[in-house]
């Protein structure tokens, strides 16, 4: 039965349908995120030299996020201590993520918005809820709106239901959930991705109740998140395991990548991480399979081609201008571009 | 010991006839009742307990209370189900011969047409077209005797009330030659329109319908209001228009940037100041009704696009495909910068002069055809246009080549992008409507009115959400301190809201819009007040840990002595009964 005749009939049948690009458009629109801009809030909560790895964690996420397109003006970076210029750093002005010193995550153009003692629970909650004092400059504010996808990354020392800030105070999971609810009430985010790399990290996202929040943690309740490897020259552990493997995963991602959240959930299985990473997607509306990594880590803008112009006469003083509407390019042929 | 014996003897002396057991018991009883130390002790314990309960407890309660100023919670909860009436004042003028004589004698009168605007949100909107019918005056008659619509419009005297939001519709005779044969009505660039009259019995009804159609096309339609309330309606991903307009804000910062990635080959000059003054300023002066605008410009060197264009041998030019456009903006954005002091949203307009190696550069759409404007825009961000240098300019050996940018086509594109970014799309009119060309500013007056209507409604919806969520938040979390100035801002927002709603139903759009802006400012100030930060969450075990060391040492002796007193009293009563 199969032969050239049936093949041509098949082809004719297929071409009689509307072009797949139309369906693809509609399907794309249905599954794509409806966001127009991206923000990132990256927080490192520990100080002291031996917590070098927490600063390296945060800086590596910062680096990935910048590489994938989010500009500094849309990133709020909070580092509780200065490791690069710490007097105990044998390699000043660098923060490494790997013991072979392959990657200096400090880079040339890092912009830290909250530094040292400014990283407090109060300031963190002020950034999230927008209740900053009027004197705060633009770089210290989270100016997201209802069409922003926000990435929140936190790392440090934590326990069951709390995260320690600066060795003197802590934020509880209830407070965090309430802060997210306030953000939702004021429509300060469209979708949110919350990543936490601490001991018993999963306890921090247990209490979330606001919609459109997806959460990942490096370890379950009762488990400790372990660090990756020490560097004998620098003398401290350089990174935490979970973030190390996340960084490795993100280095493969480029702005046009189609990798989705399910891939991120697979990062760092128990064999590599020793702890069991967890995630929570019940509050999120879309299927994680349809959520691109670049929806949160990158900044891919929606663009539209400009097809109409307002006609202005070059003579500046005359009035009475006419409006010309340009038709769709395919029907009227190619027009020479006006110089 | 001596006293005890004395007491005992006294007792024996006083009641010599009692039994031994009774005697002993009676020994103990009066001892208990009459011992001054014990009595004092009992009184002391009772005093402690009374003080603690009567004075201490209320004092502790009052001093650990958080100060919460009163807020109008009930009024705020009523806001949600509010009915907003949007009144559009329309003045309808009939020219001689446009109406049957019978109907002409009925003039002047007013017709009100109220319609429910169906939106899938809790706020209810009604649009109300208040049409005042009257006959034309002599100057108007003379003006409408001209040959073309444009002349007639120019000759019309200025209407008495040309305020924001109002419309003037002139009804011309049915067979009039002012309009082309197939066109039913003409919509002018300012707030005027012409409609053909009718004859016959139902003339007024027919004309009324036509007028309503024109009035709706020029002011309130469902699409206009749906785009304003975009985030309050259920998510409809297939509708792009709702995502495009910039959100209502007090002001905007517009930045024009010239990107020159190849300064070795091009020395680009653009007269941005002149162009802004001549073309953008008139547009902005109209648009300033909706906010404060500040404009600045910059030139960036060595700013590359993030994408490498592909060479198209057929036309020997370079092309940027539509799917690579989203990645163009990001590397540039990092270099753009913005004013540190202002918090207004920034709108960027970029003019990119491609490098000599990639000249000329064209943008292709999905089907591979060239985009005539060579420009694209991104909702809520801005627009980019690619400006190709005339290839004949390269026939020189002196580099860099001097390039003077022709600002007219550039500004044409930027202004149309600006219109789209603000949510003023190209008007879609039915076939039998003749659309007049826009005025010199580039924005029709009634398009501006539509924008102001949409913004006013959006502002009021924002106020409702802000105040409702603030009230919910403060209600739910009992620990937040509500200072007096927060409360006064909330009251001010409520008053401004009521004023705006009143003015909207009275038809004064300008006043209503200003009041709505005030309401938004106050409600945002109240919501984002730095003092409302909730940091007073104490888990229960922490509360116990704090209070137990304070209260337990005090409470235990009082409690035990109370118990002792009660037990003794009970025992005394029982013994008294037994004795008696």
GROMACS .gro file of C-alpha atoms in nm, chain A:
model
  339
    1UNK     CA    1   0.000   0.000   0.000
    2UNK     CA    2   0.273   0.243   0.087
    3UNK     CA    3   0.414   0.407  -0.224
    4UNK     CA    4   0.483   0.741  -0.384
    5UNK     CA    5   0.112   0.796  -0.452
    6UNK     CA    6   0.009   0.755  -0.094
    7UNK     CA    7   0.308   0.958   0.018
    8UNK     CA    8   0.206   1.254  -0.199
    9UNK     CA    9  -0.152   1.221  -0.080
   10UNK     CA   10  -0.019   1.221   0.274
   11UNK     CA   11   0.181   1.533   0.207
   12UNK     CA   12  -0.115   1.706   0.046
   13UNK     CA   13  -0.326   1.614   0.346
   14UNK     CA   14  -0.071   1.754   0.585
   15UNK     CA   15  -0.019   2.080   0.401
   16UNK     CA   16  -0.389   2.146   0.394
   17UNK     CA   17  -0.386   2.203   0.768
   18UNK     CA   18  -0.299   2.545   0.912
   19UNK     CA   19   0.074   2.580   0.942
   20UNK     CA   20   0.218   2.424   1.256
   21UNK     CA   21   0.367   2.759   1.345
   22UNK     CA   22   0.018   2.884   1.435
   23UNK     CA   23  -0.041   2.597   1.673
   24UNK     CA   24   0.309   2.631   1.803
   25UNK     CA   25   0.243   2.999   1.874
   26UNK     CA   26  -0.070   2.927   2.067
   27UNK     CA   27   0.085   2.642   2.256
   28UNK     CA   28   0.389   2.853   2.329
   29UNK     CA   29   0.178   3.129   2.466
   30UNK     CA   30  -0.024   2.893   2.680
   31UNK     CA   31   0.279   2.740   2.848
   32UNK     CA   32   0.509   3.036   2.854
   33UNK     CA   33   0.540   3.239   3.162
   34UNK     CA   34   0.363   3.570   3.155
   35UNK     CA   35   0.648   3.768   3.302
   36UNK     CA   36   0.818   4.072   3.154
   37UNK     CA   37   1.115   4.114   3.382
   38UNK     CA   38   1.334   3.920   3.622
   39UNK     CA   39   1.468   3.999   3.966
   40UNK     CA   40   1.701   3.812   4.195
   41UNK     CA   41   1.758   3.845   4.570
   42UNK     CA   42   2.071   3.657   4.676
   43UNK     CA   43   2.149   3.639   5.045
   44UNK     CA   44   2.447   3.506   5.234
   45UNK     CA   45   2.379   3.516   5.605
   46UNK     CA   46   2.697   3.402   5.774
   47UNK     CA   47   3.003   3.591   5.874
   48UNK     CA   48   3.353   3.484   5.980
   49UNK     CA   49   3.629   3.345   5.771
   50UNK     CA   50   3.540   2.981   5.814
   51UNK     CA   51   3.204   3.047   5.647
   52UNK     CA   52   3.384   3.132   5.324
   53UNK     CA   53   3.176   2.871   5.146
   54UNK     CA   54   2.851   3.055   5.202
   55UNK     CA   55   2.984   3.366   5.034
   56UNK     CA   56   3.118   3.151   4.751
   57UNK     CA   57   2.774   2.988   4.716
   58UNK     CA   58   2.599   3.320   4.681
   59UNK     CA   59   2.856   3.462   4.445
   60UNK     CA   60   2.837   3.163   4.215
   61UNK     CA   61   2.460   3.200   4.185
   62UNK     CA   62   2.516   3.575   4.129
   63UNK     CA   63   2.761   3.499   3.854
   64UNK     CA   64   2.525   3.257   3.678
   65UNK     CA   65   2.235   3.493   3.700
   66UNK     CA   66   2.437   3.778   3.554
   67UNK     CA   67   2.575   3.560   3.283
   68UNK     CA   68   2.227   3.455   3.179
   69UNK     CA   69   2.117   3.814   3.147
   70UNK     CA   70   1.979   3.969   3.464
   71UNK     CA   71   2.147   4.309   3.502
   72UNK     CA   72   2.288   4.443   3.828
   73UNK     CA   73   2.004   4.688   3.857
   74UNK     CA   74   1.771   4.391   3.900
   75UNK     CA   75   1.982   4.197   4.148
   76UNK     CA   76   1.988   4.260   4.522
   77UNK     CA   77   2.304   4.096   4.655
   78UNK     CA   78   2.346   4.067   5.031
   79UNK     CA   79   2.676   3.937   5.165
   80UNK     CA   80   2.723   3.925   5.538
   81UNK     CA   81   3.100   3.929   5.530
   82UNK     CA   82   3.378   4.025   5.298
   83UNK     CA   83   3.582   3.721   5.202
   84UNK     CA   84   3.763   3.862   4.902
   85UNK     CA   85   3.931   4.136   5.102
   86UNK     CA   86   3.946   3.947   5.427
   87UNK     CA   87   4.289   3.976   5.589
   88UNK     CA   88   4.302   3.598   5.612
   89UNK     CA   89   4.254   3.544   5.241
   90UNK     CA   90   4.582   3.429   5.087
   91UNK     CA   91   4.455   3.525   4.743
   92UNK     CA   92   4.305   3.869   4.790
   93UNK     CA   93   4.025   3.997   4.568
   94UNK     CA   94   3.922   3.647   4.472
   95UNK     CA   95   3.662   3.402   4.590
   96UNK     CA   96   3.704   3.058   4.443
   97UNK     CA   97   3.449   2.788   4.404
   98UNK     CA   98   3.669   2.495   4.326
   99UNK     CA   99   3.990   2.377   4.484
  100UNK     CA  100   4.179   2.394   4.159
  101UNK     CA  101   4.094   2.762   4.154
  102UNK     CA  102   3.936   2.735   3.816
  103UNK     CA  103   3.658   2.977   3.872
  104UNK     CA  104   3.690   3.307   4.046
  105UNK     CA  105   3.330   3.382   4.121
  106UNK     CA  106   3.412   3.726   4.255
  107UNK     CA  107   3.477   3.856   3.907
  108UNK     CA  108   3.549   4.211   3.799
  109UNK     CA  109   3.215   4.379   3.826
  110UNK     CA  110   3.046   4.246   4.134
  111UNK     CA  111   2.799   4.487   4.291
  112UNK     CA  112   2.715   4.412   4.650
  113UNK     CA  113   2.404   4.598   4.767
  114UNK     CA  114   2.391   4.503   5.132
  115UNK     CA  115   2.722   4.427   5.292
  116UNK     CA  116   2.856   4.321   5.627
  117UNK     CA  117   2.637   4.436   5.916
  118UNK     CA  118   2.368   4.564   5.686
  119UNK     CA  119   2.259   4.206   5.626
  120UNK     CA  120   2.003   4.165   5.900
  121UNK     CA  121   1.666   3.996   5.921
  122UNK     CA  122   1.504   4.336   5.931
  123UNK     CA  123   1.674   4.460   5.616
  124UNK     CA  124   1.602   4.137   5.438
  125UNK     CA  125   1.233   4.158   5.520
  126UNK     CA  126   1.231   4.524   5.426
  127UNK     CA  127   1.373   4.441   5.086
  128UNK     CA  128   1.115   4.169   5.029
  129UNK     CA  129   0.813   4.365   5.145
  130UNK     CA  130   0.928   4.696   4.999
  131UNK     CA  131   0.914   4.881   5.328
  132UNK     CA  132   1.256   5.038   5.294
  133UNK     CA  133   1.318   5.382   5.442
  134UNK     CA  134   1.272   5.665   5.192
  135UNK     CA  135   1.644   5.733   5.185
  136UNK     CA  136   1.731   5.392   5.042
  137UNK     CA  137   1.883   5.422   4.693
  138UNK     CA  138   1.750   5.239   4.393
  139UNK     CA  139   2.010   4.964   4.410
  140UNK     CA  140   1.889   4.863   4.756
  141UNK     CA  141   1.529   4.819   4.657
  142UNK     CA  142   1.338   4.535   4.505
  143UNK     CA  143   1.132   4.723   4.250
  144UNK     CA  144   0.947   4.424   4.116
  145UNK     CA  145   0.591   4.441   3.992
  146UNK     CA  146   0.313   4.200   3.912
  147UNK     CA  147   0.492   4.076   3.602
  148UNK     CA  148   0.828   4.001   3.761
  149UNK     CA  149   0.971   3.659   3.819
  150UNK     CA  150   1.174   3.671   4.138
  151UNK     CA  151   1.454   3.432   4.232
  152UNK     CA  152   1.541   3.417   4.602
  153UNK     CA  153   1.852   3.230   4.707
  154UNK     CA  154   1.954   3.198   5.071
  155UNK     CA  155   2.247   3.021   5.226
  156UNK     CA  156   2.404   3.003   5.567
  157UNK     CA  157   2.357   2.804   5.885
  158UNK     CA  158   2.007   2.688   5.954
  159UNK     CA  159   1.805   2.450   6.161
  160UNK     CA  160   1.457   2.313   6.184
  161UNK     CA  161   1.242   2.610   6.103
  162UNK     CA  162   1.498   2.888   6.120
  163UNK     CA  163   1.794   3.042   5.943
  164UNK     CA  164   2.068   3.214   6.135
  165UNK     CA  165   2.170   3.567   6.041
  166UNK     CA  166   2.509   3.704   6.140
  167UNK     CA  167   2.545   3.470   6.437
  168UNK     CA  168   2.311   3.685   6.641
  169UNK     CA  169   1.957   3.656   6.514
  170UNK     CA  170   1.741   3.428   6.314
  171UNK     CA  171   1.450   3.429   6.076
  172UNK     CA  172   1.179   3.170   6.120
  173UNK     CA  173   0.992   2.992   5.846
  174UNK     CA  174   0.669   3.154   5.962
  175UNK     CA  175   0.814   3.502   5.918
  176UNK     CA  176   0.941   3.410   5.574
  177UNK     CA  177   0.604   3.272   5.471
  178UNK     CA  178   0.433   3.586   5.600
  179UNK     CA  179   0.676   3.805   5.407
  180UNK     CA  180   0.598   3.614   5.089
  181UNK     CA  181   0.228   3.655   5.156
  182UNK     CA  182   0.275   4.030   5.189
  183UNK     CA  183   0.460   4.028   4.859
  184UNK     CA  184   0.172   3.841   4.702
  185UNK     CA  185  -0.087   4.077   4.847
  186UNK     CA  186   0.088   4.371   4.691
  187UNK     CA  187   0.149   4.175   4.372
  188UNK     CA  188   0.523   4.214   4.396
  189UNK     CA  189   0.592   3.902   4.200
  190UNK     CA  190   0.441   3.701   3.920
  191UNK     CA  191   0.619   3.376   4.005
  192UNK     CA  192   0.884   3.305   4.263
  193UNK     CA  193   1.160   3.048   4.291
  194UNK     CA  194   1.305   3.000   4.637
  195UNK     CA  195   1.630   2.809   4.678
  196UNK     CA  196   1.790   2.746   5.013
  197UNK     CA  197   2.117   2.576   5.090
  198UNK     CA  198   2.143   2.520   5.464
  199UNK     CA  199   2.113   2.234   5.707
  200UNK     CA  200   1.752   2.114   5.730
  201UNK     CA  201   1.666   2.353   5.452
  202UNK     CA  202   1.334   2.186   5.368
  203UNK     CA  203   1.188   2.315   5.694
  204UNK     CA  204   1.211   2.670   5.565
  205UNK     CA  205   0.962   2.614   5.285
  206UNK     CA  206   0.718   2.402   5.482
  207UNK     CA  207   0.506   2.698   5.587
  208UNK     CA  208   0.465   2.874   5.254
  209UNK     CA  209   0.104   2.942   5.161
  210UNK     CA  210   0.120   3.205   4.891
  211UNK     CA  211   0.047   3.102   4.534
  212UNK     CA  212   0.303   3.079   4.253
  213UNK     CA  213   0.596   2.986   4.473
  214UNK     CA  214   0.830   2.702   4.389
  215UNK     CA  215   1.091   2.601   4.644
  216UNK     CA  216   1.407   2.394   4.643
  217UNK     CA  217   1.620   2.299   4.939
  218UNK     CA  218   1.949   2.123   4.977
  219UNK     CA  219   1.848   1.890   5.258
  220UNK     CA  220   1.546   1.750   5.435
  221UNK     CA  221   1.448   1.808   5.794
  222UNK     CA  222   1.688   1.620   6.019
  223UNK     CA  223   1.966   1.614   5.761
  224UNK     CA  224   2.273   1.832   5.738
  225UNK     CA  225   2.393   1.994   5.419
  226UNK     CA  226   2.757   1.920   5.373
  227UNK     CA  227   3.035   2.122   5.225
  228UNK     CA  228   3.216   2.012   4.918
  229UNK     CA  229   3.587   2.011   4.966
  230UNK     CA  230   3.849   2.213   5.147
  231UNK     CA  231   4.130   2.391   4.976
  232UNK     CA  232   4.458   2.349   5.150
  233UNK     CA  233   4.605   2.675   5.026
  234UNK     CA  234   4.312   2.888   5.134
  235UNK     CA  235   4.247   2.674   5.436
  236UNK     CA  236   3.868   2.658   5.435
  237UNK     CA  237   3.593   2.468   5.260
  238UNK     CA  238   3.520   2.644   4.937
  239UNK     CA  239   3.160   2.557   4.857
  240UNK     CA  240   2.864   2.359   4.971
  241UNK     CA  241   2.786   2.044   4.778
  242UNK     CA  242   2.439   2.136   4.663
  243UNK     CA  243   2.534   2.473   4.526
  244UNK     CA  244   2.848   2.330   4.373
  245UNK     CA  245   2.645   2.090   4.161
  246UNK     CA  246   2.386   2.355   4.087
  247UNK     CA  247   2.665   2.579   3.962
  248UNK     CA  248   2.795   2.299   3.745
  249UNK     CA  249   2.445   2.255   3.604
  250UNK     CA  250   2.401   2.625   3.543
  251UNK     CA  251   2.732   2.657   3.362
  252UNK     CA  252   2.579   2.443   3.089
  253UNK     CA  253   2.281   2.674   3.051
  254UNK     CA  254   2.291   2.956   2.797
  255UNK     CA  255   2.024   3.220   2.737
  256UNK     CA  256   1.848   3.024   2.464
  257UNK     CA  257   1.852   2.698   2.654
  258UNK     CA  258   1.530   2.497   2.688
  259UNK     CA  259   1.625   2.311   3.005
  260UNK     CA  260   1.338   2.301   3.252
  261UNK     CA  261   1.287   2.274   3.624
  262UNK     CA  262   1.269   1.897   3.626
  263UNK     CA  263   1.636   1.897   3.532
  264UNK     CA  264   1.713   2.123   3.824
  265UNK     CA  265   1.530   1.890   4.059
  266UNK     CA  266   1.763   1.609   3.953
  267UNK     CA  267   2.077   1.802   4.037
  268UNK     CA  268   2.281   1.660   4.322
  269UNK     CA  269   2.135   1.318   4.396
  270UNK     CA  270   2.200   1.160   4.732
  271UNK     CA  271   2.509   0.979   4.608
  272UNK     CA  272   2.684   1.308   4.541
  273UNK     CA  273   2.524   1.529   4.798
  274UNK     CA  274   2.491   1.294   5.095
  275UNK     CA  275   2.181   1.492   5.194
  276UNK     CA  276   1.855   1.454   5.006
  277UNK     CA  277   1.756   1.770   4.817
  278UNK     CA  278   1.389   1.849   4.831
  279UNK     CA  279   1.148   2.064   4.637
  280UNK     CA  280   0.796   2.191   4.666
  281UNK     CA  281   0.577   2.266   4.369
  282UNK     CA  282   0.222   2.237   4.497
  283UNK     CA  283   0.176   2.614   4.516
  284UNK     CA  284   0.299   2.665   4.164
  285UNK     CA  285   0.041   2.688   3.888
  286UNK     CA  286   0.239   2.565   3.593
  287UNK     CA  287   0.383   2.221   3.547
  288UNK     CA  288   0.755   2.230   3.637
  289UNK     CA  289   0.827   2.064   3.308
  290UNK     CA  290   0.708   2.375   3.128
  291UNK     CA  291   0.908   2.611   3.343
  292UNK     CA  292   1.236   2.702   3.177
  293UNK     CA  293   1.546   2.758   3.385
  294UNK     CA  294   1.585   3.090   3.210
  295UNK     CA  295   1.242   3.196   3.335
  296UNK     CA  296   1.407   3.258   3.670
  297UNK     CA  297   1.781   3.256   3.621
  298UNK     CA  298   1.790   3.451   3.299
  299UNK     CA  299   1.617   3.750   3.163
  300UNK     CA  300   1.456   3.671   2.835
  301UNK     CA  301   1.238   3.955   2.725
  302UNK     CA  302   0.920   3.939   2.525
  303UNK     CA  303   0.964   4.141   2.213
  304UNK     CA  304   0.723   4.257   1.948
  305UNK     CA  305   0.811   4.387   1.608
  306UNK     CA  306   0.711   4.746   1.548
  307UNK     CA  307   0.494   4.748   1.238
  308UNK     CA  308   0.340   5.091   1.253
  309UNK     CA  309   0.484   5.437   1.253
  310UNK     CA  310   0.348   5.779   1.320
  311UNK     CA  311   0.420   5.996   1.019
  312UNK     CA  312   0.594   6.323   1.083
  313UNK     CA  313   0.682   6.581   0.818
  314UNK     CA  314   1.047   6.681   0.819
  315UNK     CA  315   0.937   7.043   0.801
  316UNK     CA  316   0.933   7.126   1.165
  317UNK     CA  317   0.702   7.422   1.155
  318UNK     CA  318   0.408   7.290   0.953
  319UNK     CA  319   0.104   7.124   1.102
  320UNK     CA  320  -0.136   6.873   0.953
  321UNK     CA  321   0.050   6.549   0.953
  322UNK     CA  322  -0.076   6.227   0.808
  323UNK     CA  323  -0.075   5.883   0.957
  324UNK     CA  324   0.039   5.593   0.751
  325UNK     CA  325  -0.024   5.237   0.852
  326UNK     CA  326   0.224   4.982   0.731
  327UNK     CA  327   0.061   4.660   0.626
  328UNK     CA  328   0.208   4.319   0.709
  329UNK     CA  329   0.537   4.288   0.528
  330UNK     CA  330   0.459   3.965   0.342
  331UNK     CA  331   0.164   4.101   0.151
  332UNK     CA  332   0.314   4.426   0.036
  333UNK     CA  333   0.658   4.300  -0.051
  334UNK     CA  334   0.986   4.427   0.074
  335UNK     CA  335   1.007   4.803   0.116
  336UNK     CA  336   1.336   4.983   0.096
  337UNK     CA  337   1.436   5.104   0.436
  338UNK     CA  338   1.431   5.479   0.472
  339UNK     CA  339   1.769   5.618   0.564
   0.00000   0.00000   0.00000
